[in-house]
PDB file of C-alpha atoms in Angstrom:
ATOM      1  CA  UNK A 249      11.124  19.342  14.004  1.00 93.00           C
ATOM      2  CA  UNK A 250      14.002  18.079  12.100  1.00 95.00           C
ATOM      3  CA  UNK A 251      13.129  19.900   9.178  1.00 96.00           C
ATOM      4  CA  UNK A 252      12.980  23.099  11.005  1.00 95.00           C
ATOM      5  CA  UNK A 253      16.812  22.629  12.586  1.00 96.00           C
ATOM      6  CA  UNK A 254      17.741  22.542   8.868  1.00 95.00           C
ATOM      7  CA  UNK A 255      18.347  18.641   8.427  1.00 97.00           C
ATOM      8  CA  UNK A 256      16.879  16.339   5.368  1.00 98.00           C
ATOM      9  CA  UNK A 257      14.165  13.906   6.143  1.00 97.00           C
ATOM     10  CA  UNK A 258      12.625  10.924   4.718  1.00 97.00           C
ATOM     11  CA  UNK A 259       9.626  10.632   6.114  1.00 97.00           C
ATOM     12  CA  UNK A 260       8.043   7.201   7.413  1.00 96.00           C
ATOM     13  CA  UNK A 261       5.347   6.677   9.966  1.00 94.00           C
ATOM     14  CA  UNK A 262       4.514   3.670  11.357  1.00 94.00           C
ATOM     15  CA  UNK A 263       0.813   4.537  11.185  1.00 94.00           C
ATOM     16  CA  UNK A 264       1.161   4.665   7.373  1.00 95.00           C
ATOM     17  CA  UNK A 265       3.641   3.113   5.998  1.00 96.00           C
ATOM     18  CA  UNK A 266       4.633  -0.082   7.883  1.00 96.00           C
ATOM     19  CA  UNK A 267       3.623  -3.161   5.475  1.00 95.00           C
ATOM     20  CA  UNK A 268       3.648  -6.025   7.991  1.00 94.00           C
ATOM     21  CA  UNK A 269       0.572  -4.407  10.095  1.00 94.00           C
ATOM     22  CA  UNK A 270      -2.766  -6.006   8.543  1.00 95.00           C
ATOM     23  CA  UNK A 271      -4.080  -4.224   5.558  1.00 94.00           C
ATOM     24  CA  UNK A 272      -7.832  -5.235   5.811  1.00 96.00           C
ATOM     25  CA  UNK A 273     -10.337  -7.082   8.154  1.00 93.00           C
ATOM     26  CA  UNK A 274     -10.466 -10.055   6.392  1.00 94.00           C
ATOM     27  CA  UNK A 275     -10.126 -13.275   8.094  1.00 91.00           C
ATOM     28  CA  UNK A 276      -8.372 -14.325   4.956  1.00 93.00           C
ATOM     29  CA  UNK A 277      -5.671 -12.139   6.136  1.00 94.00           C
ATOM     30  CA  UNK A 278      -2.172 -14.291   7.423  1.00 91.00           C
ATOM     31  CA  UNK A 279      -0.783 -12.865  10.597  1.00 84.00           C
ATOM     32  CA  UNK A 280       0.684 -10.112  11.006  1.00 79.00           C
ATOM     33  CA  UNK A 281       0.944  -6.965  13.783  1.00 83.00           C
ATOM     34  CA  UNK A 282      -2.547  -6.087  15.355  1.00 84.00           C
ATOM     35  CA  UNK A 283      -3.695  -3.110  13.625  1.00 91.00           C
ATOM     36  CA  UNK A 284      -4.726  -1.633  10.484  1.00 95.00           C
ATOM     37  CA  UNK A 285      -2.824   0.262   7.669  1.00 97.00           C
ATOM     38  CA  UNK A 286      -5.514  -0.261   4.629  1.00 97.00           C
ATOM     39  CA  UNK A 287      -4.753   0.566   0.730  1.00 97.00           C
ATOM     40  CA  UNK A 288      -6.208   3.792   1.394  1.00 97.00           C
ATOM     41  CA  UNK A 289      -4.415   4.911   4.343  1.00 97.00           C
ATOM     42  CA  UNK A 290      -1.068   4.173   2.623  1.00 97.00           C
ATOM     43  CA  UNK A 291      -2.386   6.413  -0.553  1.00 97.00           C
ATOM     44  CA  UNK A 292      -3.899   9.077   1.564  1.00 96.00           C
ATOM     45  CA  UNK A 293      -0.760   9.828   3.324  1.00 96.00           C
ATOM     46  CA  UNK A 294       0.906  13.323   2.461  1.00 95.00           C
ATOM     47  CA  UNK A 295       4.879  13.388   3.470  1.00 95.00           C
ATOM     48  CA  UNK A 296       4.874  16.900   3.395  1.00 94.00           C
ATOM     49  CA  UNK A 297       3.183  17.928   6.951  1.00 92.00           C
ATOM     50  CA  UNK A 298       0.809  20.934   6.092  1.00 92.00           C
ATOM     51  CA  UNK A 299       1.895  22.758   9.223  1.00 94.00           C
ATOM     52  CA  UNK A 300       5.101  23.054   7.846  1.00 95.00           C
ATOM     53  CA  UNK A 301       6.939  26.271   6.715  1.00 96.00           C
ATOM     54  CA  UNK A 302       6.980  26.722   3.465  1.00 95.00           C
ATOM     55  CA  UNK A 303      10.703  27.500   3.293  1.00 95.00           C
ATOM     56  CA  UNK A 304      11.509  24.372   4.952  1.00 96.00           C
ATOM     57  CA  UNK A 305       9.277  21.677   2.682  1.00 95.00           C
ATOM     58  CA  UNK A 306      12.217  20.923   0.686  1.00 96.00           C
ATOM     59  CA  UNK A 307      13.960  19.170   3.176  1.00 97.00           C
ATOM     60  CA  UNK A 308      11.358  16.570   3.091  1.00 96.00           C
ATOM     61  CA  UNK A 309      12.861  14.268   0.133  1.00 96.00           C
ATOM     62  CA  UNK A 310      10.677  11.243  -0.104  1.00 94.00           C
ATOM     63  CA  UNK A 311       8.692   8.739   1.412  1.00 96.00           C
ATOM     64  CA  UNK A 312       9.608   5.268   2.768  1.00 97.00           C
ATOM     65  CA  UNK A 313       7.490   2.356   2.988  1.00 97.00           C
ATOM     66  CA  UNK A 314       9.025  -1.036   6.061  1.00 96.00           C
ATOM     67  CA  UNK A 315       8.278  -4.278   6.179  1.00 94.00           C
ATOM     68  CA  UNK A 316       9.436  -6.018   9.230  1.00 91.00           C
ATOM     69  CA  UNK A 317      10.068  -9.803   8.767  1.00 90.00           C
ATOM     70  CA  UNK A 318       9.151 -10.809  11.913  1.00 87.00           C
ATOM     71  CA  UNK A 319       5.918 -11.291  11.265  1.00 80.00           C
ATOM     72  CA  UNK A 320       6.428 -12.215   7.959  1.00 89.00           C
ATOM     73  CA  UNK A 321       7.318 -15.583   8.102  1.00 89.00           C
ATOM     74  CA  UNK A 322       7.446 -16.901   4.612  1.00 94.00           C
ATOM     75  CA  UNK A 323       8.103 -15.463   1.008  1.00 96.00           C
ATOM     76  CA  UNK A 324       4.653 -15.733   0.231  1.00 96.00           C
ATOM     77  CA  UNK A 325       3.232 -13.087   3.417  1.00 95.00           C
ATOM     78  CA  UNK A 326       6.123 -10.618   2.083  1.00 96.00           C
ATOM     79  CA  UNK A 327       4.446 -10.747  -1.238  1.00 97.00           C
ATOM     80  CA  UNK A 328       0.727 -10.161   0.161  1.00 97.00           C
ATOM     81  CA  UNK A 329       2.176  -7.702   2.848  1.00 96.00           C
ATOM     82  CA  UNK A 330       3.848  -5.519   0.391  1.00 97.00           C
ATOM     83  CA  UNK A 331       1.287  -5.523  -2.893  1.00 98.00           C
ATOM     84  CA  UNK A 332      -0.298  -3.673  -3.983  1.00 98.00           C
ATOM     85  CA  UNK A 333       0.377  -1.349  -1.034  1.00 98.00           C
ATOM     86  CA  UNK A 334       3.428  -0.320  -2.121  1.00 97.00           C
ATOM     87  CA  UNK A 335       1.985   1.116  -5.242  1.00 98.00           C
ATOM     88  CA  UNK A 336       0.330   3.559  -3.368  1.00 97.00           C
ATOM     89  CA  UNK A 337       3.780   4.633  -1.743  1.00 97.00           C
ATOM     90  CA  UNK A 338       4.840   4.679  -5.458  1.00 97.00           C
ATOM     91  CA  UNK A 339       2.211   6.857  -6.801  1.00 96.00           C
ATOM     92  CA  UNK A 340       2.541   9.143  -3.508  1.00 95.00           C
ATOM     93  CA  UNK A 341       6.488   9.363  -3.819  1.00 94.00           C
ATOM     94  CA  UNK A 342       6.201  10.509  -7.355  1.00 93.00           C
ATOM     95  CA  UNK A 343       2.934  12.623  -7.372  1.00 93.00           C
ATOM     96  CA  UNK A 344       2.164  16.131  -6.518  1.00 90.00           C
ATOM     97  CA  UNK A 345       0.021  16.094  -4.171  1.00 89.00           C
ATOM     98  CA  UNK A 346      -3.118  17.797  -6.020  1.00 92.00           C
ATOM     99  CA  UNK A 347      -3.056  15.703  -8.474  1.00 94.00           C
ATOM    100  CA  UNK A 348      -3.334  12.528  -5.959  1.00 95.00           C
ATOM    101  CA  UNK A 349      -6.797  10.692  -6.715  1.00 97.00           C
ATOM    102  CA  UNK A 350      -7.577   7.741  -5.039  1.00 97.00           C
ATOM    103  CA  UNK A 351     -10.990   7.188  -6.828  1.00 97.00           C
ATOM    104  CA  UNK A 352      -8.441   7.080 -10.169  1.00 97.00           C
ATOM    105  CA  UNK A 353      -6.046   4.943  -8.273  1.00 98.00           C
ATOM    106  CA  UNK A 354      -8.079   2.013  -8.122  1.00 97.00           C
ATOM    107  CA  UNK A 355      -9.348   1.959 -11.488  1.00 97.00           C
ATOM    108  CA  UNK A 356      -6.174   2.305 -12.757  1.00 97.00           C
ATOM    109  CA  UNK A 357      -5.008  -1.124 -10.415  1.00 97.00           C
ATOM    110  CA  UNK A 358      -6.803  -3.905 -12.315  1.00 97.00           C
ATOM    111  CA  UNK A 359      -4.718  -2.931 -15.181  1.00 97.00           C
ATOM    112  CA  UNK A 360      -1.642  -2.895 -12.788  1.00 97.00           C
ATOM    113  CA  UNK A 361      -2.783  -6.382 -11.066  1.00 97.00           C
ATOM    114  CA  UNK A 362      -2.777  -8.006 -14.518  1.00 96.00           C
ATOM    115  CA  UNK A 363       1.178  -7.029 -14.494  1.00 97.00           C
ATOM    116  CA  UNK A 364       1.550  -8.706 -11.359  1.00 97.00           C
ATOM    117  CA  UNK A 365       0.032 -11.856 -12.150  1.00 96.00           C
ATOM    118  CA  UNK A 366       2.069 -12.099 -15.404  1.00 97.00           C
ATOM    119  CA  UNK A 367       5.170 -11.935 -13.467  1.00 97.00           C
ATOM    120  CA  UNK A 368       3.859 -14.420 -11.018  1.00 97.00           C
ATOM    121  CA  UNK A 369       3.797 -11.918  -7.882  1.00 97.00           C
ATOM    122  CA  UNK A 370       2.033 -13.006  -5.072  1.00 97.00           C
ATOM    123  CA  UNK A 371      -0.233  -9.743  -4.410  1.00 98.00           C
ATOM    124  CA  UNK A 372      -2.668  -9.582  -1.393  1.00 98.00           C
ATOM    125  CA  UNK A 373      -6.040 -10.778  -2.758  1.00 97.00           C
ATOM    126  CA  UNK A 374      -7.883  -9.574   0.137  1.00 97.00           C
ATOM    127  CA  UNK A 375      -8.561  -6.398  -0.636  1.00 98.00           C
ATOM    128  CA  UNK A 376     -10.473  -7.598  -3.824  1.00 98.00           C
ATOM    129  CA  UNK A 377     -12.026 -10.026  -1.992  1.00 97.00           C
ATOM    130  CA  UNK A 378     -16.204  -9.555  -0.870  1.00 97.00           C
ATOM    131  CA  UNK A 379     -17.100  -9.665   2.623  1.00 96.00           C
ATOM    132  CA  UNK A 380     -20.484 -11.097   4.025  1.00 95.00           C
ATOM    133  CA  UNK A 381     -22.178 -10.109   6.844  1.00 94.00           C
ATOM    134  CA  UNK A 382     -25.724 -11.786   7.731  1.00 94.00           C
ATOM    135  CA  UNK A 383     -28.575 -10.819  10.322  1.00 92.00           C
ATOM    136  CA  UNK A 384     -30.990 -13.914  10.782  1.00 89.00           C
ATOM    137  CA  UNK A 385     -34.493 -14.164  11.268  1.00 87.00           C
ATOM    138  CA  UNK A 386     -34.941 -17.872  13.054  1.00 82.00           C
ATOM    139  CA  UNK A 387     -38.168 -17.328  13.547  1.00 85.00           C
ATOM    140  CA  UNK A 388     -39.238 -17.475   9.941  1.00 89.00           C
ATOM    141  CA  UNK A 389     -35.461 -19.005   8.474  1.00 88.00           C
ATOM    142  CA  UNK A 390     -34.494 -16.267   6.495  1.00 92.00           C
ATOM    143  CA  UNK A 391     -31.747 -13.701   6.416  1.00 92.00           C
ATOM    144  CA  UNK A 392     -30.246 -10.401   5.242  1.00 95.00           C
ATOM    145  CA  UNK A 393     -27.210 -10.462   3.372  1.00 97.00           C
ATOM    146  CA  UNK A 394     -25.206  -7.478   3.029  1.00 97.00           C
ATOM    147  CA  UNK A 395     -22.083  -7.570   0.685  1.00 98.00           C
ATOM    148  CA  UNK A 396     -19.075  -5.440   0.329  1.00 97.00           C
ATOM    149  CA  UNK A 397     -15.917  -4.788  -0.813  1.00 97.00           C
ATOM    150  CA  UNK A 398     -13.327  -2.507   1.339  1.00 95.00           C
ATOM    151  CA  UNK A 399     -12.129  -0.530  -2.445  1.00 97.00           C
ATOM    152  CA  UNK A 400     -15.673  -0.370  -3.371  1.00 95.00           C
ATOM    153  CA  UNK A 401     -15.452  -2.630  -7.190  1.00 97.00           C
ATOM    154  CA  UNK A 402     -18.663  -3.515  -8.051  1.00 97.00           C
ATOM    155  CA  UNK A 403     -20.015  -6.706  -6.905  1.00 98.00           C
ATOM    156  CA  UNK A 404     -21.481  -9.644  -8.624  1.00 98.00           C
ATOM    157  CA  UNK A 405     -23.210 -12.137  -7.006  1.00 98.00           C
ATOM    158  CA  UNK A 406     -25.435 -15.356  -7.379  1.00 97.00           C
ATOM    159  CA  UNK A 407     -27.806 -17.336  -5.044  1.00 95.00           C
ATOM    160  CA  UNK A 408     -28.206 -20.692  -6.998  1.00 93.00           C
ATOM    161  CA  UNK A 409     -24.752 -21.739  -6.084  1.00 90.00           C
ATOM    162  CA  UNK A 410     -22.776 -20.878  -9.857  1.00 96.00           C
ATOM    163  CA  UNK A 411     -19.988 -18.854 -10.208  1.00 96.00           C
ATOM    164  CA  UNK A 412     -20.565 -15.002 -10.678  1.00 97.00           C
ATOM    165  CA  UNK A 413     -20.462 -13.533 -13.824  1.00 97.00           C
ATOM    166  CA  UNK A 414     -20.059 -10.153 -15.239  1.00 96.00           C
ATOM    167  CA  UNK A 415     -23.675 -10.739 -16.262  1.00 96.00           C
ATOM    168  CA  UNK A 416     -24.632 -12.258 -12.332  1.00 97.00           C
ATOM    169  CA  UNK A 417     -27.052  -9.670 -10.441  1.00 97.00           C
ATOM    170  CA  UNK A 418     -25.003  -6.638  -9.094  1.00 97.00           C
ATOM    171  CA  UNK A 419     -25.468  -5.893  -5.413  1.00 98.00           C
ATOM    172  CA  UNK A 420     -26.905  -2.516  -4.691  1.00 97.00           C
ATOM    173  CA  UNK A 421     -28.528  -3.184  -1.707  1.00 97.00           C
ATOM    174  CA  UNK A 422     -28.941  -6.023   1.468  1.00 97.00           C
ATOM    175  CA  UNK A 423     -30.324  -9.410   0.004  1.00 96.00           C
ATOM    176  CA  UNK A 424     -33.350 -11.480   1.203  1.00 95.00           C
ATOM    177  CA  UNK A 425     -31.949 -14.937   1.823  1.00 93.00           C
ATOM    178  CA  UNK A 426     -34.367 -17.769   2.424  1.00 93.00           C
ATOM    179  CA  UNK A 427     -32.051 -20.538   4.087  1.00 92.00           C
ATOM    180  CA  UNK A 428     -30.310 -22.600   3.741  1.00 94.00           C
ATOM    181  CA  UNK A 429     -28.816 -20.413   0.584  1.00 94.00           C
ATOM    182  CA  UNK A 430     -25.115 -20.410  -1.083  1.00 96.00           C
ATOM    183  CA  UNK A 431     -24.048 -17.427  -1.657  1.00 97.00           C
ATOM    184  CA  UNK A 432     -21.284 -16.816  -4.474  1.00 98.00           C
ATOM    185  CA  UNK A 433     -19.695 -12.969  -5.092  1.00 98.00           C
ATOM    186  CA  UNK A 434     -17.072 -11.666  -6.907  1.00 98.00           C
ATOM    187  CA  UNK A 435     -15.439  -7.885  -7.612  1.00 98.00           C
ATOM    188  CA  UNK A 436     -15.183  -6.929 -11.162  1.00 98.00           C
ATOM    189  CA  UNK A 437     -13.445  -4.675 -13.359  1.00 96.00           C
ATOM    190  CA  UNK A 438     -12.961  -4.498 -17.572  1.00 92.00           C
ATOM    191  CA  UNK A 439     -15.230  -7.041 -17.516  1.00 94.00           C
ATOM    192  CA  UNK A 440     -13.116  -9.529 -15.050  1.00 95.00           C
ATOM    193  CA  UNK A 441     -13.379 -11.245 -11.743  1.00 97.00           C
ATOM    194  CA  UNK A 442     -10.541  -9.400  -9.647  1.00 97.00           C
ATOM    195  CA  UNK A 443      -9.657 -12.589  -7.438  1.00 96.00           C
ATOM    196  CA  UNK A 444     -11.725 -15.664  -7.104  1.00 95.00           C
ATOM    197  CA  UNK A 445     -15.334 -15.768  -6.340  1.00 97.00           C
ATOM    198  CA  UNK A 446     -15.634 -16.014  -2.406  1.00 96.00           C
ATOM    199  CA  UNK A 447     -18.551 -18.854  -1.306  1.00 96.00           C
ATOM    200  CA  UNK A 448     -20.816 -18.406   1.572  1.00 94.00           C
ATOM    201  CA  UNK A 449     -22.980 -21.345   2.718  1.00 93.00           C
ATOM    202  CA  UNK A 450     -25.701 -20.189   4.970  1.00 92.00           C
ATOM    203  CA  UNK A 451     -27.335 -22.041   6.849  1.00 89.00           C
ATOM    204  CA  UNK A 452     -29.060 -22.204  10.578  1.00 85.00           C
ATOM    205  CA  UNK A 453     -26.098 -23.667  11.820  1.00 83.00           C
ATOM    206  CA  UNK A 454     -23.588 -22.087   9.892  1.00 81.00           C
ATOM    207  CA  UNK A 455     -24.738 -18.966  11.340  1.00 78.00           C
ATOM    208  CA  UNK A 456     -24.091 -20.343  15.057  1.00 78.00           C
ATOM    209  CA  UNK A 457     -20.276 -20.428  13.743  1.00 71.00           C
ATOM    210  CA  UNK A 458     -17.869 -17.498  14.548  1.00 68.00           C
TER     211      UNK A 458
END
């Protein structure tokens, strides 16, 4: 509307691009508002509305990404809040939007997350974490394991209770636990573990645990 009555705009929705709302599920995640603005939300968004007139797009000048401090009570939550979604506000301020590619995006971050860590930035490790979810037979004392990863880097993962290696089994499909198991995983890329192996002890009780 503003862009119609002839004024400039910089455009910033709070659906997209507010960086203290959670950016995944994980319960590794430190408070923060009650709803979800993921990696690829903030990468998929497109400042230019497509139901605007073409002779008004160029009063859309940029993007801007917010992060409201309070619920982000420490130095350390700013850091996880803001990277690495504010690459993806980067990349979408500076990119046409056809040549956008999310897919390329995120193989182009492990390279990018190296340059964090060398500066000592505290980037969100979440969204290179694994997540586990289990469905137990007590009857017999086994279990499904299903692993994932919300950016979709391949997963390596081990039973015996040793850390994941490049060379560890890759998940492709749910795993038949017998309990009580450890389970250890770990996203990879160029050969490296992304963050830290997560470590999942299952066991009949540990399963009664929310």
């Amino acid at each position: 509307k503003a862009a119609r009555q002839g004024h400039d705009v910089v455009m910033s929705p709070s659906n997209k691009t507010y960086l203290d709302y959670l950016q995944t599920a994980s319960p590794n995640e430190p408070p923060g508002r009650p709803a979800l603005i993921t990696l690829q939300d903030v990468y998929a968004f497109e400042p230019v509305p497509p139901e605007l007139e073409e002779s008004q797009r160029h009063h859309i000048l940029g993007l801007q990404a917010n992060l409201w401090t309070e619920h982000t009570r420490t130095f350390e939550r700013l850091q996880h809040n803001a990277f690495p979604r504010l690459a993806a506000v980067a990349e979408t301020g500076w990119s046409p939007a056809a040549k956008k590619d999310f897919a390329d995006f995120t193989a182009r971050l492990p390279a990018l997350l190296k340059r964090y860590d060398a500066i000592g930035l505290g980037y969100a490790k979440t969204p290179f974490e694994v997540a586990i979810a289990v469905e137990e037979d007590r009857r017999t004392g086994t279990a499904q394991v299903t692993l994932s990863n919300p950016l979709g880097y391949p997963v390596h993962y081990t039973t015996d209770g040793s850390a994941p290696t490049p060379q560890s089994a890759t998940y492709a499909a749910p795993i038949a636990a017998k309990l009580p198991t450890t389970v250890r995983a770990a996203t990879f890329a160029d050969g490296r573990a992304l963050v830290p192996a997560s470590t999942f002890e299952l066991t009949p009780a540990s399963l009664l645990t929310r």
